[in-house]
mmCIF file of C-alpha atoms in Angstrom:
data_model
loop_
_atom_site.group_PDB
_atom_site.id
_atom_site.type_symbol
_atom_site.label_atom_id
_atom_site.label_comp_id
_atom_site.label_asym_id
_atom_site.label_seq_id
_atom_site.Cartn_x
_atom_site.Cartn_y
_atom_site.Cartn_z
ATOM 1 C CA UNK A 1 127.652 271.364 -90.435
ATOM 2 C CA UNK A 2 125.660 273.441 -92.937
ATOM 3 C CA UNK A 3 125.806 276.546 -90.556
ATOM 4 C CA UNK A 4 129.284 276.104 -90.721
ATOM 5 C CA UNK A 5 129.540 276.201 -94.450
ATOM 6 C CA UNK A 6 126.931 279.033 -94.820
ATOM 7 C CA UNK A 7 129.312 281.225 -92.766
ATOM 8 C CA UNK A 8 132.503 279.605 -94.367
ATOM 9 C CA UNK A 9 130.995 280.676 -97.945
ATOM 10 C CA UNK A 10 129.598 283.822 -96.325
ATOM 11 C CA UNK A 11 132.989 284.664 -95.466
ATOM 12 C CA UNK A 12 134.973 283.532 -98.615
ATOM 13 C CA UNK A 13 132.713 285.474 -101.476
ATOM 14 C CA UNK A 14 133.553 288.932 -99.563
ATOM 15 C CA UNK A 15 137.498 288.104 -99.239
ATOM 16 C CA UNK A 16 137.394 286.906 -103.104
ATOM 17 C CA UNK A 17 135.583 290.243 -104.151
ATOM 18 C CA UNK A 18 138.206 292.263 -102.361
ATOM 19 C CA UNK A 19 141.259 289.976 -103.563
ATOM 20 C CA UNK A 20 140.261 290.412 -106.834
ATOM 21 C CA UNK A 21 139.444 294.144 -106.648
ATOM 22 C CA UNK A 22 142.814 294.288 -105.034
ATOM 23 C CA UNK A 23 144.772 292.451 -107.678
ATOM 24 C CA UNK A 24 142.916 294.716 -110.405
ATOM 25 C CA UNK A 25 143.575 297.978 -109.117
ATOM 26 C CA UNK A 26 147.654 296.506 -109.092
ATOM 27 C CA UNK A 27 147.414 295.570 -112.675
ATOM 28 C CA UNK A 28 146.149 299.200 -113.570
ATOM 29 C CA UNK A 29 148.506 300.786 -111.731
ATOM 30 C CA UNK A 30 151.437 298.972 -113.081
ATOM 31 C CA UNK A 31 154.333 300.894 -115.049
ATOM 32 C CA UNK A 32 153.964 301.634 -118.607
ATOM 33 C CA UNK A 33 151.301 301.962 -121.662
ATOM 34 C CA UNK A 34 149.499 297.973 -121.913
ATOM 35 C CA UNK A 35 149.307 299.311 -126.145
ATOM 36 C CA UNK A 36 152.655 300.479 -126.366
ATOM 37 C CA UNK A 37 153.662 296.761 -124.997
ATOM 38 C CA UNK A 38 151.149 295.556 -126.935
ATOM 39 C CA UNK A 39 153.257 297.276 -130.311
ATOM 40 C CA UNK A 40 156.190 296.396 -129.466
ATOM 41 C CA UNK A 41 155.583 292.452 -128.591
ATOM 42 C CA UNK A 42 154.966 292.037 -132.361
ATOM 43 C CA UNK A 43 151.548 291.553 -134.099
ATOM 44 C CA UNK A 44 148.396 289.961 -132.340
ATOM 45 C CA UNK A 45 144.837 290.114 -133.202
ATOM 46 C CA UNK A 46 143.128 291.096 -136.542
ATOM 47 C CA UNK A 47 145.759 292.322 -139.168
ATOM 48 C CA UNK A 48 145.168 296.095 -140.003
ATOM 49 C CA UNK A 49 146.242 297.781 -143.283
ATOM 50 C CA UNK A 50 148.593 300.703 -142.586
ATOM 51 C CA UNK A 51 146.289 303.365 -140.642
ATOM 52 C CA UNK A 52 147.371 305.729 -138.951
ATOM 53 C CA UNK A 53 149.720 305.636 -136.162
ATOM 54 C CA UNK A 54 146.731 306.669 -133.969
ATOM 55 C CA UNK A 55 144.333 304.716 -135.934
ATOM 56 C CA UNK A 56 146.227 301.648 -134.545
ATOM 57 C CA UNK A 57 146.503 302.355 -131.427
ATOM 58 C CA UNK A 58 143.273 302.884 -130.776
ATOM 59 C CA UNK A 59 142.417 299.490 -132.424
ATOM 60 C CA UNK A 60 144.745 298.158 -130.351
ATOM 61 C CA UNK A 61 143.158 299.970 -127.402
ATOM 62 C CA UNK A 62 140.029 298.441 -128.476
ATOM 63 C CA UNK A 63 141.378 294.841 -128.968
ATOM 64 C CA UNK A 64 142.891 295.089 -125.256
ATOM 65 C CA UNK A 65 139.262 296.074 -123.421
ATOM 66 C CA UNK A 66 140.852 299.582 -122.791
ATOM 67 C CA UNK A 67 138.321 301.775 -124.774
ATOM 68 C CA UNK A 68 135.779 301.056 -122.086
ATOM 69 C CA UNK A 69 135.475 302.524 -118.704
ATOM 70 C CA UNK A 70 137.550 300.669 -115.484
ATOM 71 C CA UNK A 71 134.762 300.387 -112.919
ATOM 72 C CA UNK A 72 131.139 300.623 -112.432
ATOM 73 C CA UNK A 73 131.082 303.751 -110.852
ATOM 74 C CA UNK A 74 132.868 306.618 -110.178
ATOM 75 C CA UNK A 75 133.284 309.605 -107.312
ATOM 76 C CA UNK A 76 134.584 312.453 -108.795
ATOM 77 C CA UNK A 77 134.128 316.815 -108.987
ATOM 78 C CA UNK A 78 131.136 317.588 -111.216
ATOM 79 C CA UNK A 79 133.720 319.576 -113.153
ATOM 80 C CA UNK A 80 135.473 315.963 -114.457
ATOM 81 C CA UNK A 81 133.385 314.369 -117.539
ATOM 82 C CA UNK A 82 132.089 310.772 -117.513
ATOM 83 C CA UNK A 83 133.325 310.142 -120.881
ATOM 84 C CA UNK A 84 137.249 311.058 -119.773
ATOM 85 C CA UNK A 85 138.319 307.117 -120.178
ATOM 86 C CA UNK A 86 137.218 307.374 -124.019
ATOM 87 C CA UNK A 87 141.247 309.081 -124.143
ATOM 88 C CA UNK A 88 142.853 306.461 -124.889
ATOM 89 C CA UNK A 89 146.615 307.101 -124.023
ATOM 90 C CA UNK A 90 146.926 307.026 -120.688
ATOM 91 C CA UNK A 91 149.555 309.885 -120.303
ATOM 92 C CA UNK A 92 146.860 312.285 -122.419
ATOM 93 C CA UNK A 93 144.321 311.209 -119.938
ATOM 94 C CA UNK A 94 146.333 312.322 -116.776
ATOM 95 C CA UNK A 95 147.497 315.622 -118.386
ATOM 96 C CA UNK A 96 143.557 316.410 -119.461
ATOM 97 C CA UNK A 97 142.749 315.571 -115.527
ATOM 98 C CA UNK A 98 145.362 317.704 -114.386
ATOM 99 C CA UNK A 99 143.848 320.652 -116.512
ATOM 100 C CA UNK A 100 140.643 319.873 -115.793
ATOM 101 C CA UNK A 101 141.646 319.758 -111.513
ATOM 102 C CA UNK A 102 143.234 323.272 -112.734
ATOM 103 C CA UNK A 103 140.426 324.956 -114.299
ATOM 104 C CA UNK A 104 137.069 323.099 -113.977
ATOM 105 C CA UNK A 105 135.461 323.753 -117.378
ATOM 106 C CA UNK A 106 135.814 320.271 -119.332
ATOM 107 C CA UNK A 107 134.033 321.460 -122.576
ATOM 108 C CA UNK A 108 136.828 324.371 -123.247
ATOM 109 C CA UNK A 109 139.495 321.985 -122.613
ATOM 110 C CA UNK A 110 138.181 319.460 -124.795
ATOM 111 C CA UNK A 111 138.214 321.700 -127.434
ATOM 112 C CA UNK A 112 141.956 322.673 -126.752
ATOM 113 C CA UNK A 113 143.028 319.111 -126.791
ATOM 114 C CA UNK A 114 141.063 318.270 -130.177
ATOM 115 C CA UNK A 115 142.341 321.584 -131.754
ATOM 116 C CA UNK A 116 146.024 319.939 -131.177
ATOM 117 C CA UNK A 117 144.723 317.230 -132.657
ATOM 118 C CA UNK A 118 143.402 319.144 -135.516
ATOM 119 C CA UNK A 119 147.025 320.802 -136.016
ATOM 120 C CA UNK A 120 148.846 317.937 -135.366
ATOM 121 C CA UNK A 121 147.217 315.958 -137.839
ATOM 122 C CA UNK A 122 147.749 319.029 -140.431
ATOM 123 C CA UNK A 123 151.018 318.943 -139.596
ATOM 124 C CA UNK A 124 151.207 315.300 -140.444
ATOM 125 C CA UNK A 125 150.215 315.667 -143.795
ATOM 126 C CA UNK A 126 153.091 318.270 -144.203
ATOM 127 C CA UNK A 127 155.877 316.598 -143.096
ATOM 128 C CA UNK A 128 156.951 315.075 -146.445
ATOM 129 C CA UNK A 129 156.793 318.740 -147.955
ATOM 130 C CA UNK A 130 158.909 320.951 -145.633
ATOM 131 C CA UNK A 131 160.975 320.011 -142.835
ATOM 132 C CA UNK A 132 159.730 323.282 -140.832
ATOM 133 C CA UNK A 133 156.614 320.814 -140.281
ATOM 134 C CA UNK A 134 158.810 318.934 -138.204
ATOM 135 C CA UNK A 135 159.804 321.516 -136.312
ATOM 136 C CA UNK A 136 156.705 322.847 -135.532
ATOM 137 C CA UNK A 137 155.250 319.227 -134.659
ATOM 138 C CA UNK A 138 157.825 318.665 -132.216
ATOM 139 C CA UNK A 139 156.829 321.484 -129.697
ATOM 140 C CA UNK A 140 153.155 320.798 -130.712
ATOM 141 C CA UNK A 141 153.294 317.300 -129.488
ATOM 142 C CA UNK A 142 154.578 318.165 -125.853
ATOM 143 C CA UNK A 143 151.529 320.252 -125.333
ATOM 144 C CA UNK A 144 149.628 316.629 -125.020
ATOM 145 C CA UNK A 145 151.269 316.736 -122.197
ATOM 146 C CA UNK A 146 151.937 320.702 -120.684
ATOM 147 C CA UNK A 147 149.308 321.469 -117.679
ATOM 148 C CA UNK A 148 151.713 324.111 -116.395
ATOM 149 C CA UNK A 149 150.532 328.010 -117.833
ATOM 150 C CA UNK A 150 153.994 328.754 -118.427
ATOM 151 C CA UNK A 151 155.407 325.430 -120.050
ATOM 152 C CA UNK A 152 152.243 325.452 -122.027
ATOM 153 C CA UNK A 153 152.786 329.423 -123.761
ATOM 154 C CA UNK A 154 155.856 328.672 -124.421
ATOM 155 C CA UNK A 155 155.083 325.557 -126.349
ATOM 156 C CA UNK A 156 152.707 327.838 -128.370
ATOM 157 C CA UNK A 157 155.006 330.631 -128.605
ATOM 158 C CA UNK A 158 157.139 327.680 -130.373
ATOM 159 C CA UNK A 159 154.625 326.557 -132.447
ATOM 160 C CA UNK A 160 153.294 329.179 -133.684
ATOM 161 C CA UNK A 161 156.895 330.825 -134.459
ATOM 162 C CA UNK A 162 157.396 327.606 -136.716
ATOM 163 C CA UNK A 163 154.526 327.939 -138.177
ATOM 164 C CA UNK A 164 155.612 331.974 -139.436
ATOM 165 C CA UNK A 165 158.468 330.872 -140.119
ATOM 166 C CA UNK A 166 157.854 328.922 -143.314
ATOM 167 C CA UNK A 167 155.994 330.092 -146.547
ATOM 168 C CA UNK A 168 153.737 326.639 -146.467
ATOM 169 C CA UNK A 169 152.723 326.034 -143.345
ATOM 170 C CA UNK A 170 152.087 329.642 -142.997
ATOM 171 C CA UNK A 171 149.842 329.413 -145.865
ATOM 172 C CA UNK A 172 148.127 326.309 -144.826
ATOM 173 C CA UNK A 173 147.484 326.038 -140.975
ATOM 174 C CA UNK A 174 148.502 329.347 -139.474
ATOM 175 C CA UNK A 175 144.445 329.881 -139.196
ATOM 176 C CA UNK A 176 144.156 326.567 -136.816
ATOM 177 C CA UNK A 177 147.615 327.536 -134.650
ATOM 178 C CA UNK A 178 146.044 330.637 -133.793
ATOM 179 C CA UNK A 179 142.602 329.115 -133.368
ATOM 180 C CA UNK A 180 144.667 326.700 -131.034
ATOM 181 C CA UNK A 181 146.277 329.801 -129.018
ATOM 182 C CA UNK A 182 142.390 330.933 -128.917
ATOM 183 C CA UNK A 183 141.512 327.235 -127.973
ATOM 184 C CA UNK A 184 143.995 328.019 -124.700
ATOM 185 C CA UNK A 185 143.356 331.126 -123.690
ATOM 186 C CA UNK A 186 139.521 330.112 -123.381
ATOM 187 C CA UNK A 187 140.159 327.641 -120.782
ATOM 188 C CA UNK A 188 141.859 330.176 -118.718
ATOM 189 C CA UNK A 189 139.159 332.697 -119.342
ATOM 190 C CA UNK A 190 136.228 330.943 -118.788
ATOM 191 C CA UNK A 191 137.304 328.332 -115.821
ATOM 192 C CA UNK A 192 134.714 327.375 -113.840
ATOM 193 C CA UNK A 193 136.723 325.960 -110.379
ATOM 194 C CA UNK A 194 133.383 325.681 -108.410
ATOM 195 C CA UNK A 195 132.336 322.511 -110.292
ATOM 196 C CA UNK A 196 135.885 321.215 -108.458
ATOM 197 C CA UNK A 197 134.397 321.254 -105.516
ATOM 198 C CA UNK A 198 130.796 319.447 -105.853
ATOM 199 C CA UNK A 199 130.718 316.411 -105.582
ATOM 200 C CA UNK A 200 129.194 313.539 -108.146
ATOM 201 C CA UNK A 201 129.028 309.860 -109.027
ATOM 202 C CA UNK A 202 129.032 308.701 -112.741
ATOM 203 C CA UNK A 203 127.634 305.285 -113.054
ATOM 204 C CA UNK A 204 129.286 303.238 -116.120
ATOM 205 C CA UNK A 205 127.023 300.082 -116.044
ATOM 206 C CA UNK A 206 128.560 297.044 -116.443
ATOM 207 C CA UNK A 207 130.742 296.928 -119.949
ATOM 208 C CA UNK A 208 133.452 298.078 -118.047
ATOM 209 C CA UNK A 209 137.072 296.790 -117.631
ATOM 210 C CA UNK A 210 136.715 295.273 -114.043
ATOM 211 C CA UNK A 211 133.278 293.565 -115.214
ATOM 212 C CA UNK A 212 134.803 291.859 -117.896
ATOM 213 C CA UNK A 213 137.958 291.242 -116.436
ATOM 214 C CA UNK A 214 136.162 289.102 -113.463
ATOM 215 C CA UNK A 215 134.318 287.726 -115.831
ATOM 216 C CA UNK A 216 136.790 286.206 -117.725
ATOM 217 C CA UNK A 217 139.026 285.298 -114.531
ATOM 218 C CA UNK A 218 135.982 283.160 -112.968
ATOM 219 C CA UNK A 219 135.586 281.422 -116.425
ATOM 220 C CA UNK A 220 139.263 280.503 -115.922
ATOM 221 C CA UNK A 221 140.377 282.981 -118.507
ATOM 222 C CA UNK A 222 142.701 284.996 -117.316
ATOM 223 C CA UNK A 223 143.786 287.335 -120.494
ATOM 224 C CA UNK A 224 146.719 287.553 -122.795
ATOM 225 C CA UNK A 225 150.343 288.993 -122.221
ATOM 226 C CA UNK A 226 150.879 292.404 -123.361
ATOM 227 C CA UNK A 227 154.083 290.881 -124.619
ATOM 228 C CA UNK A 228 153.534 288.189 -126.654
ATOM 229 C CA UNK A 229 149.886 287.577 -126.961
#
């Protein structure tokens, strides 16, 4: 009787550990941004006092588990960083991969996304003060996004044109668009694709999402709806 239990619980802790894994993995890959859900399902968690737009969302990021990394481990290129989970929005994330798959040099393309930051946020502060701002922004903001070398120079072309076009934001941030177009044409200059193809594992530890997700599942919590808290 007791062999037959050590090889029944033998057998059930392996099948749990993959059935979870399993129904992880599914939740991750599941349509859709868990913050942007999160946003529109009305308020939950600590009240905040009118940050920024991405002020929130990372504290919303935060508030969901999401700023951490998803597994233990990962087996990736030595070109990709071990610190690509700390971008946040999920969209970013992929388009930043994508670049990095293209190009293999992760600190020049870090330094292109943070200089759209950099503009974007400058742009921000504008947009109460000429409508040309908004122009310029809307471009700007689809180069989150751009991995393609075409798509992408044109988006620049566009911002920068918007920029030149108007007597304030030429005066105030036409040094950052062109350190953005400089920003760019670094990562094509100095790619790196052998880094793409050596291998490497990044270990996490264990304040990662899966960690605390089984955690919480075997302590019969089993999280809060995106939705509606």
């Amino acid at each position: 009787m007791l062999q037959y239990l050590t090889k029944r619980i033998l057998i059930f802790l392996p099948t749990l550990l993959v059935i979870s894994l399993l129904s992880f993995a599914l939740s991750k890959m599941a349509p859709g941004d868990p913050v942007e859900l999160r946003e529109r399902g009305g308020s939950m968690g600590p009240q905040m006092s009118l940050p920024r737009s991405d002020q929130i969302y990372e504290e919303n990021a935060a508030f969901l588990g999401l700023d951490k990394p998803v597994f233990y481990f990962s087996f990736a290129p030595l070109a990709y960083p071990d610190t690509l989970y700390r971008i946040l929005k999920r969209e970013e994330r992929e388009n930043l991969s994508r670049l990095t798959g293209q190009y293999g040099n992760w600190p020049e393309i870090e330094a292109y996304y943070h200089q759209i930051r950099k503009v974007d946020r400058a742009l921000d502060t504008l947009l109460r003060q000429t409508e040309a701002a908004r122009y310029a922004r809307s471009p700007l903001k689809q180069l989150y996004l751009s991995y393609q070398h075409r798509n992408t120079e044109s988006l620049l072309r566009n911002v920068s044109g918007n920029i030149a076009a108007d007597s304030l934001l030429r005066a105030t941030i036409s040094a950052e668009a062109e350190q953005l177009q400089q920003a760019y044409d670094k990562v094509r200059r100095e790619a790196t694709a052998w880094k793409l193809y050596v291998p490497d594992i990044k270990w996490y530890g264990f304040d990662n999402q899966y960690h605390n997700w089984l955690t919480g599942f075997l302590s019969l919590d089993f999280g809060r709806s995106y939705i509606d808290g």
